[in-house]
Amino acid sequence: MGMEGKGGVEEVVIAAVCENKAREVGLAVFEVGTAVLYLQQYVENSFSFSISMTQLAHHNPSKLIVLDSENRRKVLSSSINEATSQVYDQVPLPRSCFDDTSAIHFLSKVATGDEGALKSESYKKYYMALASASALINYLRTQYQMEPHDIKMHFTGPSTHLMIDYSTLVSLELLQACQYTNQRNAHLKYTSVLSAINHTCTTGGKKMLKMSLVQPLRDIDTIRARQKAVQELLENPDLLKSLSGIMAKVPKDHEAVCLQFATNFPSLRADKSKWISQTVGKLLRLKSLLELLPSLAQELEKASSLLLQAVCVAASRADVSKILGILKEMLVDEELTEEQVAGNVTHQIYMIRCQENSVLDIARKDFAQVSQQVHDLAENYRSTFGLKKLKLHFSARKKFHFGVSKKFVESELSEGMPETFIPLQASQANLFYTTLELNVLNSRLQTSLSDCFEILASTIEALTEQVKGKISHLRVLVEAISTLDLILSFAVLTGRSPDGYSCPDLEPSGPLLIVEGHHILLQSKGEAQSNSTFLSENRSLEVISGPNMAGKSSYSRQVALIVILGHMGSFVPAKYARIPVFSSILTRCTVRNDSGSIEDNLSSFYMEMQDIARITKSLTPSSLVIVDEIGRSTSDADGEAIAWSVAEHLLSAKAFSVFITHYEIFHQMPSCYPRCLHRAFPVCAAQADCHRLQDSRAASGRNSEAAGQYGIDLAQSIGYPEEIIQGARLLSKLVLQNKSQASSQQASSADQSLRLKMQAYDQLEVLSLLSSKSRLSEADLRSELSRIQDDLKKLMTTCG
């Protein structure tokens, strides 16, 4: 069957997906180990199915159920089946399996959580997701003979969290690093954002961390509750240390330990011996977990934050204590003596207390007597036949049997084994035998075992039914432990770099302010250079230029990652951050496959344009947009025109945007559009200064002749012939002079005046935010205000 692993149900994830002609997609994902069903329904806004690919990448299902068709090739030519065919193991099912009505009928009986949607008319809007759920349930029943009796159901959608599409997931390296691997850097270990911030102890905590990273929260109350819990742990190191010590003792798969009885596998009952062994093992693991709860609750009583108090309540629930009392009463956990141990079957018989069952007592005594007689028989054979190396073995199929090494028989027994021993199947190094006397004892043993198993099976089943009755309380406990693990992970992440992290202010709207922010992956390697960011309704577009390899792409990704971490409820790598609640993060960034796809007959420029089309379709005023060098794969005239038009569209949409480009024409954009700010990485010799953003005038003023020759500088460092470098520099200088003359004729003092006034306004708004949060001393505030006043006086004098 392939789902039952050692100690419990393996972490198996199955998904089903379908779509209609209106591009509505229904997605159902079921976690077998925890019996959790995720349902989503949304409208895809791109032909690459970016939303679906993001959700599937998050859950990473082992099987993906898709809608089959008689004309399959035609369907796959432009459907989600084609988009997922190269990534996931697809299982096609007929259309009859995708029946939302049957899913509603089944889930209304066994589902908890958001099951209220099934009892009202609101379920109709999830008809595509429920159709996928129907196919998934059909597959689980037929393929795995599985009957879930307590499903936790979650209805989610893009509106409930910060939307991150698949392109952003890849370009920001959220789940997997996307670096080239070649002979020179094959020894390097590239790190994803998930692995860089993950300090969880359990799979449940890591899953919640992963979900928070791929689907960041938009609920400010929940975000602030997480922040306050992290802040309390950082201010109380002793509490953090004690809680971390207890969490280290919690079983890594605590979700499966608590929820392993939420799903029935009737086929396992065929082998009662194996079923009893596995079930008792599950109960013992659950018992060991519940025994940690009193100490956990005792430590959490010291906490004052709302989230930690909620975890304390979940850890000290009376109903969970009742489960522990039942398990302690029924399970025996003391060590068994060597005489009692005759294979695992001994543990199965004696690990359940049934003091008042006389039939079981008789069967156990008979089993013990037969076992002792078998050992006496083995000792008699050793002394009678001189078989000092004769060993006694036990297996569920062969029961008791004897074994002796081939080497011993060949060297010590010239006439072979005595006729009393009947040969069994031999291994490469050993020979196995039985005897008539042993067969008689094995027959008696099987009778006593069958009696024991019948009674134990009914007792264990009654015990598991009591545990199943408390599944809803165990679900609360599982979520509480996972949440605590997540909060501890955030605290450990911040504690390892206390000076580099701060608690961000999350607000419903307003400007985005990041003071001395770092890229989390570069900071972990000690290579981070701090840069600040300010985006507001009056300055929504930030155009970034500068030399190659100066850090433009790292800066843009840094802004997106700080926003994501802030929405997760974590502290962020910045001196200070003020983050509005965004609806989505949309990116067009350079990744490995940007060179184009020969197999799909797509050019790199076509892929760029696809990404921009996706962004414009999903764009809202509450989106954060990152655009990294578009139009570079076509002619300069077309590339500049497209890039400029896209930037104008972002300005008109009023979405906060970071726009990276090498085109010189963008130096003129702040003069045309006051809501645009142009910043640049300077051309300089000092490595540290090269990665710090400056106002475009200051950056270009250091070396105006080389300002437009970043690519030529890189070509020279690689080793291009000198004659090529000199010729290129001359031509580049002539082009820059012509463009400079044209732009100087267009620019006016009024435009320059408006630009400087807008910058002064931005500076005042930043100072106001920092001073209101006590992030700026009075002396520094006076100094900054005096500097701004002097700049405005000079401006008035210049404008006359």
mmCIF file of C-alpha atoms in Angstrom, residues 44-365:
data_model
loop_
_atom_site.group_PDB
_atom_site.id
_atom_site.type_symbol
_atom_site.label_atom_id
_atom_site.label_comp_id
_atom_site.label_asym_id
_atom_site.label_seq_id
_atom_site.Cartn_x
_atom_site.Cartn_y
_atom_site.Cartn_z
ATOM 1 C CA GLU A 44 -5.759 32.136 -13.439
ATOM 2 C CA ASN A 45 -4.395 35.343 -14.944
ATOM 3 C CA SER A 46 -1.563 33.871 -17.028
ATOM 4 C CA PHE A 47 -1.089 31.096 -19.547
ATOM 5 C CA SER A 48 1.729 29.702 -17.402
ATOM 6 C CA PHE A 49 -0.741 29.026 -14.531
ATOM 7 C CA SER A 50 1.500 30.894 -12.093
ATOM 8 C CA ILE A 51 -0.940 30.793 -9.140
ATOM 9 C CA SER A 52 -1.461 27.043 -9.483
ATOM 10 C CA MET A 53 2.264 26.370 -9.858
ATOM 11 C CA THR A 54 2.961 28.411 -6.716
ATOM 12 C CA GLN A 55 0.441 26.477 -4.636
ATOM 13 C CA LEU A 56 1.648 23.106 -5.934
ATOM 14 C CA ALA A 57 5.279 24.063 -5.302
ATOM 15 C CA HIS A 58 4.297 24.878 -1.728
ATOM 16 C CA HIS A 59 2.572 21.539 -1.046
ATOM 17 C CA ASN A 60 4.798 19.425 -3.372
ATOM 18 C CA PRO A 61 2.336 16.518 -3.894
ATOM 19 C CA SER A 62 3.593 13.032 -4.742
ATOM 20 C CA LYS A 63 0.602 12.513 -7.072
ATOM 21 C CA LEU A 64 -1.423 15.075 -9.024
ATOM 22 C CA ILE A 65 -4.893 13.980 -10.150
ATOM 23 C CA VAL A 66 -6.010 15.640 -13.386
ATOM 24 C CA LEU A 67 -9.064 15.460 -15.616
ATOM 25 C CA ASP A 68 -8.730 12.847 -18.343
ATOM 26 C CA SER A 69 -10.260 13.245 -21.792
ATOM 27 C CA GLU A 70 -10.923 11.148 -24.869
ATOM 28 C CA ASN A 71 -9.013 13.690 -26.959
ATOM 29 C CA ARG A 72 -6.217 14.091 -24.420
ATOM 30 C CA ARG A 73 -3.660 15.717 -26.714
ATOM 31 C CA LYS A 74 -6.056 18.488 -27.644
ATOM 32 C CA VAL A 75 -6.848 19.176 -23.993
ATOM 33 C CA LEU A 76 -3.170 19.228 -23.009
ATOM 34 C CA SER A 77 -2.307 21.776 -25.672
ATOM 35 C CA SER A 78 -3.521 24.703 -23.543
ATOM 36 C CA SER A 79 -4.501 23.507 -20.073
ATOM 37 C CA ILE A 80 -3.209 23.131 -16.577
ATOM 38 C CA ASN A 81 -2.488 19.490 -17.418
ATOM 39 C CA GLU A 82 0.216 20.619 -19.805
ATOM 40 C CA ALA A 83 1.632 23.202 -17.373
ATOM 41 C CA THR A 84 2.102 20.551 -14.663
ATOM 42 C CA SER A 85 2.947 17.516 -16.789
ATOM 43 C CA GLN A 86 6.730 17.945 -16.634
ATOM 44 C CA VAL A 87 6.842 18.652 -12.890
ATOM 45 C CA TYR A 88 4.372 16.281 -11.211
ATOM 46 C CA ASP A 89 3.373 12.625 -11.497
ATOM 47 C CA GLN A 90 -0.091 12.951 -13.031
ATOM 48 C CA VAL A 91 -2.962 10.512 -12.482
ATOM 49 C CA PRO A 92 -5.750 11.041 -15.061
ATOM 50 C CA LEU A 93 -9.291 10.262 -13.850
ATOM 51 C CA PRO A 94 -12.546 10.401 -15.858
ATOM 52 C CA ARG A 95 -14.905 13.344 -15.649
ATOM 53 C CA SER A 96 -17.395 11.319 -13.581
ATOM 54 C CA CYS A 97 -14.958 11.399 -10.638
ATOM 55 C CA PHE A 98 -15.028 15.225 -10.573
ATOM 56 C CA ASP A 99 -18.467 15.557 -8.990
ATOM 57 C CA ASP A 100 -18.827 18.447 -6.531
ATOM 58 C CA THR A 101 -22.190 17.145 -5.252
ATOM 59 C CA SER A 102 -20.713 13.854 -4.019
ATOM 60 C CA ALA A 103 -17.857 15.772 -2.355
ATOM 61 C CA ILE A 104 -20.349 17.948 -0.468
ATOM 62 C CA HIS A 105 -22.303 14.861 0.641
ATOM 63 C CA PHE A 106 -19.154 13.138 1.952
ATOM 64 C CA LEU A 107 -17.444 16.162 3.530
ATOM 65 C CA SER A 108 -20.579 17.309 5.328
ATOM 66 C CA LYS A 109 -20.356 14.082 7.385
ATOM 67 C CA VAL A 110 -16.630 13.903 8.181
ATOM 68 C CA ALA A 111 -15.216 17.451 7.845
ATOM 69 C CA THR A 112 -14.489 19.966 10.588
ATOM 70 C CA GLY A 113 -13.098 23.485 10.416
ATOM 71 C CA ASP A 114 -14.657 25.454 7.554
ATOM 72 C CA GLU A 115 -17.449 22.923 7.118
ATOM 73 C CA GLY A 116 -19.991 25.687 7.712
ATOM 74 C CA ALA A 117 -19.592 26.638 4.060
ATOM 75 C CA LEU A 118 -21.086 23.262 3.116
ATOM 76 C CA LYS A 119 -24.242 23.943 5.116
ATOM 77 C CA SER A 120 -25.084 27.181 3.311
ATOM 78 C CA GLU A 121 -25.382 28.513 -0.210
ATOM 79 C CA SER A 122 -21.813 29.894 -0.034
ATOM 80 C CA TYR A 123 -20.361 26.511 -0.971
ATOM 81 C CA LYS A 124 -21.473 27.079 -4.566
ATOM 82 C CA LYS A 125 -18.621 29.481 -5.184
ATOM 83 C CA TYR A 126 -16.176 26.639 -4.445
ATOM 84 C CA TYR A 127 -17.722 24.206 -6.930
ATOM 85 C CA MET A 128 -14.454 23.755 -8.874
ATOM 86 C CA ALA A 129 -12.454 23.084 -5.700
ATOM 87 C CA LEU A 130 -15.091 20.617 -4.495
ATOM 88 C CA ALA A 131 -14.992 18.838 -7.865
ATOM 89 C CA SER A 132 -11.254 18.355 -7.391
ATOM 90 C CA ALA A 133 -11.894 17.155 -3.835
ATOM 91 C CA SER A 134 -14.316 14.558 -5.174
ATOM 92 C CA ALA A 135 -11.711 13.136 -7.547
ATOM 93 C CA LEU A 136 -9.123 13.131 -4.772
ATOM 94 C CA ILE A 137 -11.405 11.237 -2.352
ATOM 95 C CA ASN A 138 -12.255 8.691 -5.057
ATOM 96 C CA TYR A 139 -8.565 8.110 -5.708
ATOM 97 C CA LEU A 140 -7.714 7.689 -2.009
ATOM 98 C CA ARG A 141 -10.525 5.196 -1.512
ATOM 99 C CA THR A 142 -9.661 3.016 -4.499
ATOM 100 C CA GLN A 143 -5.868 3.269 -4.475
ATOM 101 C CA TYR A 144 -5.133 3.268 -0.730
ATOM 102 C CA GLN A 145 -8.350 1.787 0.733
ATOM 103 C CA MET A 146 -8.413 4.807 3.022
ATOM 104 C CA GLU A 147 -11.456 6.057 4.949
ATOM 105 C CA PRO A 148 -10.916 9.466 6.633
ATOM 106 C CA HIS A 149 -13.400 9.979 9.444
ATOM 107 C CA ASP A 150 -12.217 13.392 10.682
ATOM 108 C CA ILE A 151 -11.017 15.788 7.990
ATOM 109 C CA LYS A 152 -9.854 19.299 8.847
ATOM 110 C CA MET A 153 -10.970 21.469 5.946
ATOM 111 C CA HIS A 154 -9.465 24.823 4.932
ATOM 112 C CA PHE A 155 -10.977 27.104 2.285
ATOM 113 C CA THR A 156 -8.337 29.602 1.167
ATOM 114 C CA GLY A 157 -7.923 31.986 -1.726
ATOM 115 C CA PRO A 158 -5.626 34.720 -3.043
ATOM 116 C CA SER A 159 -7.608 37.377 -1.143
ATOM 117 C CA THR A 160 -6.792 35.857 2.260
ATOM 118 C CA HIS A 161 -3.026 36.270 1.988
ATOM 119 C CA LEU A 162 -0.305 38.211 0.228
ATOM 120 C CA MET A 163 -0.283 36.741 -3.273
ATOM 121 C CA ILE A 164 3.108 35.555 -4.544
ATOM 122 C CA ASP A 165 3.117 34.099 -8.037
ATOM 123 C CA TYR A 166 5.376 31.321 -9.285
ATOM 124 C CA SER A 167 7.834 33.637 -11.039
ATOM 125 C CA THR A 168 8.337 35.561 -7.797
ATOM 126 C CA LEU A 169 8.675 32.314 -5.850
ATOM 127 C CA VAL A 170 11.577 31.290 -8.114
ATOM 128 C CA SER A 171 13.304 34.647 -8.580
ATOM 129 C CA LEU A 172 13.336 35.444 -4.854
ATOM 130 C CA GLU A 173 14.655 31.918 -4.121
ATOM 131 C CA LEU A 174 12.012 31.419 -1.451
ATOM 132 C CA LEU A 175 12.005 27.615 -1.515
ATOM 133 C CA GLN A 176 15.019 26.713 -3.640
ATOM 134 C CA ALA A 177 18.210 28.475 -4.670
ATOM 135 C CA CYS A 178 18.363 29.171 -8.401
ATOM 136 C CA GLN A 179 22.110 29.579 -8.903
ATOM 137 C CA TYR A 180 24.173 28.154 -11.708
ATOM 138 C CA THR A 181 26.310 25.165 -10.750
ATOM 139 C CA ASN A 182 29.525 24.681 -12.694
ATOM 140 C CA GLN A 183 33.030 23.408 -12.039
ATOM 141 C CA ARG A 184 34.173 26.656 -10.447
ATOM 142 C CA ASN A 185 31.374 26.959 -7.889
ATOM 143 C CA ALA A 186 30.212 23.337 -7.552
ATOM 144 C CA HIS A 187 31.701 23.248 -4.034
ATOM 145 C CA LEU A 188 29.505 26.148 -2.860
ATOM 146 C CA LYS A 189 26.262 25.441 -1.039
ATOM 147 C CA TYR A 190 23.574 27.871 -2.176
ATOM 148 C CA THR A 191 20.885 28.655 0.348
ATOM 149 C CA SER A 192 17.196 29.331 -0.156
ATOM 150 C CA VAL A 193 15.321 31.842 1.970
ATOM 151 C CA LEU A 194 13.409 29.011 3.667
ATOM 152 C CA SER A 195 16.576 27.231 4.770
ATOM 153 C CA ALA A 196 18.159 30.530 5.860
ATOM 154 C CA ILE A 197 15.312 31.456 8.228
ATOM 155 C CA ASN A 198 14.327 27.938 9.324
ATOM 156 C CA HIS A 199 15.160 27.186 12.959
ATOM 157 C CA THR A 200 12.128 24.998 13.673
ATOM 158 C CA CYS A 201 12.321 21.657 15.486
ATOM 159 C CA THR A 202 9.244 19.914 14.073
ATOM 160 C CA THR A 203 7.792 19.188 10.657
ATOM 161 C CA GLY A 204 4.605 21.001 11.697
ATOM 162 C CA GLY A 205 6.566 24.125 12.586
ATOM 163 C CA LYS A 206 8.507 23.983 9.320
ATOM 164 C CA LYS A 207 5.283 23.497 7.367
ATOM 165 C CA MET A 208 3.754 26.552 9.049
ATOM 166 C CA LEU A 209 6.936 28.528 8.328
ATOM 167 C CA LYS A 210 6.845 27.448 4.699
ATOM 168 C CA MET A 211 3.174 28.357 4.409
ATOM 169 C CA SER A 212 3.836 31.769 5.974
ATOM 170 C CA LEU A 213 6.661 32.338 3.489
ATOM 171 C CA VAL A 214 4.718 31.330 0.379
ATOM 172 C CA GLN A 215 1.379 32.708 1.626
ATOM 173 C CA PRO A 216 2.269 35.612 3.973
ATOM 174 C CA LEU A 217 -0.456 36.918 6.239
ATOM 175 C CA ARG A 218 -2.534 40.025 5.579
ATOM 176 C CA ASP A 219 -4.333 40.061 8.936
ATOM 177 C CA ILE A 220 -2.603 42.804 10.942
ATOM 178 C CA ASP A 221 -3.854 41.517 14.312
ATOM 179 C CA THR A 222 -2.297 38.086 13.739
ATOM 180 C CA ILE A 223 0.942 39.634 12.468
ATOM 181 C CA ARG A 224 1.237 41.900 15.507
ATOM 182 C CA ALA A 225 0.431 39.014 17.868
ATOM 183 C CA ARG A 226 3.369 37.084 16.405
ATOM 184 C CA GLN A 227 5.629 40.134 16.697
ATOM 185 C CA LYS A 228 4.746 40.651 20.367
ATOM 186 C CA ALA A 229 5.422 36.989 21.140
ATOM 187 C CA VAL A 230 8.831 37.173 19.446
ATOM 188 C CA GLN A 231 9.602 40.434 21.270
ATOM 189 C CA GLU A 232 8.778 38.857 24.641
ATOM 190 C CA LEU A 233 11.040 35.870 23.979
ATOM 191 C CA LEU A 234 13.904 38.165 22.973
ATOM 192 C CA GLU A 235 13.468 40.221 26.151
ATOM 193 C CA ASN A 236 13.342 37.052 28.274
ATOM 194 C CA PRO A 237 16.271 34.793 27.215
ATOM 195 C CA ASP A 238 15.608 32.321 30.055
ATOM 196 C CA LEU A 239 12.070 31.687 28.807
ATOM 197 C CA LEU A 240 13.365 31.298 25.261
ATOM 198 C CA LYS A 241 15.993 28.792 26.418
ATOM 199 C CA SER A 242 13.571 26.713 28.508
ATOM 200 C CA LEU A 243 10.928 26.587 25.773
ATOM 201 C CA SER A 244 13.539 25.651 23.178
ATOM 202 C CA GLY A 245 14.699 22.814 25.437
ATOM 203 C CA ILE A 246 11.171 21.424 25.730
ATOM 204 C CA MET A 247 10.526 21.779 21.999
ATOM 205 C CA ALA A 248 13.681 19.779 21.306
ATOM 206 C CA LYS A 249 12.038 16.827 23.119
ATOM 207 C CA VAL A 250 8.789 17.062 21.135
ATOM 208 C CA PRO A 251 8.615 14.365 18.414
ATOM 209 C CA LYS A 252 9.621 15.871 15.105
ATOM 210 C CA ASP A 253 6.473 14.501 13.474
ATOM 211 C CA HIS A 254 4.140 15.595 16.280
ATOM 212 C CA GLU A 255 1.334 16.231 13.759
ATOM 213 C CA ALA A 256 1.300 12.596 12.663
ATOM 214 C CA VAL A 257 1.639 11.445 16.297
ATOM 215 C CA CYS A 258 -1.485 13.354 17.351
ATOM 216 C CA LEU A 259 -3.602 12.934 14.222
ATOM 217 C CA GLN A 260 -2.629 9.445 13.046
ATOM 218 C CA PHE A 261 -6.042 8.054 14.061
ATOM 219 C CA ALA A 262 -7.982 10.607 11.993
ATOM 220 C CA THR A 263 -7.827 8.190 9.041
ATOM 221 C CA ASN A 264 -8.716 4.491 8.961
ATOM 222 C CA PHE A 265 -6.887 1.904 6.859
ATOM 223 C CA PRO A 266 -9.189 -1.165 6.985
ATOM 224 C CA SER A 267 -6.778 -3.302 4.957
ATOM 225 C CA LEU A 268 -4.230 -3.197 7.794
ATOM 226 C CA ARG A 269 -6.523 -5.240 10.029
ATOM 227 C CA ALA A 270 -5.868 -8.321 7.859
ATOM 228 C CA ASP A 271 -2.590 -8.913 9.709
ATOM 229 C CA LYS A 272 -3.611 -8.492 13.356
ATOM 230 C CA SER A 273 -0.095 -9.002 14.668
ATOM 231 C CA LYS A 274 1.295 -6.170 12.566
ATOM 232 C CA TRP A 275 -1.732 -3.956 13.231
ATOM 233 C CA ILE A 276 -1.457 -4.400 17.015
ATOM 234 C CA SER A 277 2.284 -3.713 16.951
ATOM 235 C CA GLN A 278 1.919 -0.511 14.928
ATOM 236 C CA THR A 279 -1.106 0.762 16.839
ATOM 237 C CA VAL A 280 0.514 0.241 20.237
ATOM 238 C CA GLY A 281 3.599 2.036 18.937
ATOM 239 C CA LYS A 282 1.439 4.987 17.856
ATOM 240 C CA LEU A 283 -0.254 5.152 21.246
ATOM 241 C CA LEU A 284 3.072 5.054 23.084
ATOM 242 C CA ARG A 285 4.415 7.939 20.972
ATOM 243 C CA LEU A 286 1.252 9.935 21.645
ATOM 244 C CA LYS A 287 1.631 9.241 25.358
ATOM 245 C CA SER A 288 5.255 10.450 25.391
ATOM 246 C CA LEU A 289 4.209 13.689 23.661
ATOM 247 C CA LEU A 290 1.316 14.383 26.034
ATOM 248 C CA GLU A 291 3.613 13.831 29.028
ATOM 249 C CA LEU A 292 5.609 16.921 27.925
ATOM 250 C CA LEU A 293 2.571 19.199 28.103
ATOM 251 C CA PRO A 294 2.580 19.944 31.874
ATOM 252 C CA SER A 295 6.148 21.245 31.786
ATOM 253 C CA LEU A 296 5.401 23.199 28.610
ATOM 254 C CA ALA A 297 2.307 24.784 30.155
ATOM 255 C CA GLN A 298 4.256 25.587 33.332
ATOM 256 C CA GLU A 299 6.867 27.530 31.367
ATOM 257 C CA LEU A 300 4.269 29.300 29.222
ATOM 258 C CA GLU A 301 2.438 30.529 32.316
ATOM 259 C CA LYS A 302 5.319 32.999 32.718
ATOM 260 C CA ALA A 303 4.515 34.591 29.343
ATOM 261 C CA SER A 304 2.294 37.643 28.986
ATOM 262 C CA SER A 305 1.866 37.932 25.203
ATOM 263 C CA LEU A 306 -1.520 36.875 23.861
ATOM 264 C CA LEU A 307 -0.181 34.243 21.445
ATOM 265 C CA LEU A 308 1.991 32.460 24.031
ATOM 266 C CA GLN A 309 -0.898 32.498 26.489
ATOM 267 C CA ALA A 310 -3.103 30.842 23.859
ATOM 268 C CA VAL A 311 -0.493 28.101 23.401
ATOM 269 C CA CYS A 312 -0.433 27.664 27.191
ATOM 270 C CA VAL A 313 -4.212 27.159 27.266
ATOM 271 C CA ALA A 314 -4.010 24.576 24.468
ATOM 272 C CA ALA A 315 -1.201 22.701 26.254
ATOM 273 C CA SER A 316 -3.145 22.507 29.537
ATOM 274 C CA ARG A 317 -6.593 21.563 28.213
ATOM 275 C CA ALA A 318 -8.441 19.125 30.494
ATOM 276 C CA ASP A 319 -9.608 17.029 27.550
ATOM 277 C CA VAL A 320 -6.037 16.376 26.473
ATOM 278 C CA SER A 321 -5.188 15.439 30.053
ATOM 279 C CA LYS A 322 -7.987 12.862 29.961
ATOM 280 C CA ILE A 323 -6.387 11.253 26.922
ATOM 281 C CA LEU A 324 -3.071 11.035 28.764
ATOM 282 C CA GLY A 325 -4.789 9.482 31.780
ATOM 283 C CA ILE A 326 -6.433 6.828 29.600
ATOM 284 C CA LEU A 327 -3.123 5.993 27.901
ATOM 285 C CA LYS A 328 -1.285 5.735 31.220
ATOM 286 C CA GLU A 329 -3.979 3.446 32.567
ATOM 287 C CA MET A 330 -3.973 1.108 29.571
ATOM 288 C CA LEU A 331 -0.348 1.075 28.350
ATOM 289 C CA VAL A 332 2.593 -0.650 30.025
ATOM 290 C CA ASP A 333 5.887 1.132 29.450
ATOM 291 C CA GLU A 334 8.241 -0.699 31.815
ATOM 292 C CA GLU A 335 11.128 -2.794 30.479
ATOM 293 C CA LEU A 336 10.467 -6.493 29.860
ATOM 294 C CA THR A 337 12.945 -9.121 31.045
ATOM 295 C CA GLU A 338 15.002 -11.182 28.588
ATOM 296 C CA GLU A 339 13.066 -14.343 29.471
ATOM 297 C CA GLN A 340 9.842 -12.646 28.422
ATOM 298 C CA VAL A 341 11.232 -11.387 25.155
ATOM 299 C CA ALA A 342 10.751 -13.956 22.408
ATOM 300 C CA GLY A 343 10.558 -11.560 19.474
ATOM 301 C CA ASN A 344 8.293 -8.530 19.077
ATOM 302 C CA VAL A 345 5.216 -10.649 19.679
ATOM 303 C CA THR A 346 5.954 -10.606 23.412
ATOM 304 C CA HIS A 347 5.727 -6.815 23.463
ATOM 305 C CA GLN A 348 2.447 -6.943 21.601
ATOM 306 C CA ILE A 349 0.903 -9.283 24.162
ATOM 307 C CA TYR A 350 2.088 -7.573 27.331
ATOM 308 C CA MET A 351 1.966 -3.848 26.435
ATOM 309 C CA ILE A 352 -1.817 -3.567 27.136
ATOM 310 C CA ARG A 353 -3.279 -3.893 30.625
ATOM 311 C CA CYS A 354 -6.388 -6.128 30.807
ATOM 312 C CA GLN A 355 -6.421 -7.138 34.458
ATOM 313 C CA GLU A 356 -10.090 -8.122 34.596
ATOM 314 C CA ASN A 357 -10.035 -10.332 31.490
ATOM 315 C CA SER A 358 -9.585 -13.935 32.633
ATOM 316 C CA VAL A 359 -9.561 -15.345 29.080
ATOM 317 C CA LEU A 360 -6.622 -13.083 28.177
ATOM 318 C CA ASP A 361 -4.801 -14.078 31.369
ATOM 319 C CA ILE A 362 -5.160 -17.764 30.483
ATOM 320 C CA ALA A 363 -3.974 -17.156 26.918
ATOM 321 C CA ARG A 364 -0.964 -15.154 28.159
ATOM 322 C CA LYS A 365 -0.013 -17.874 30.646
#
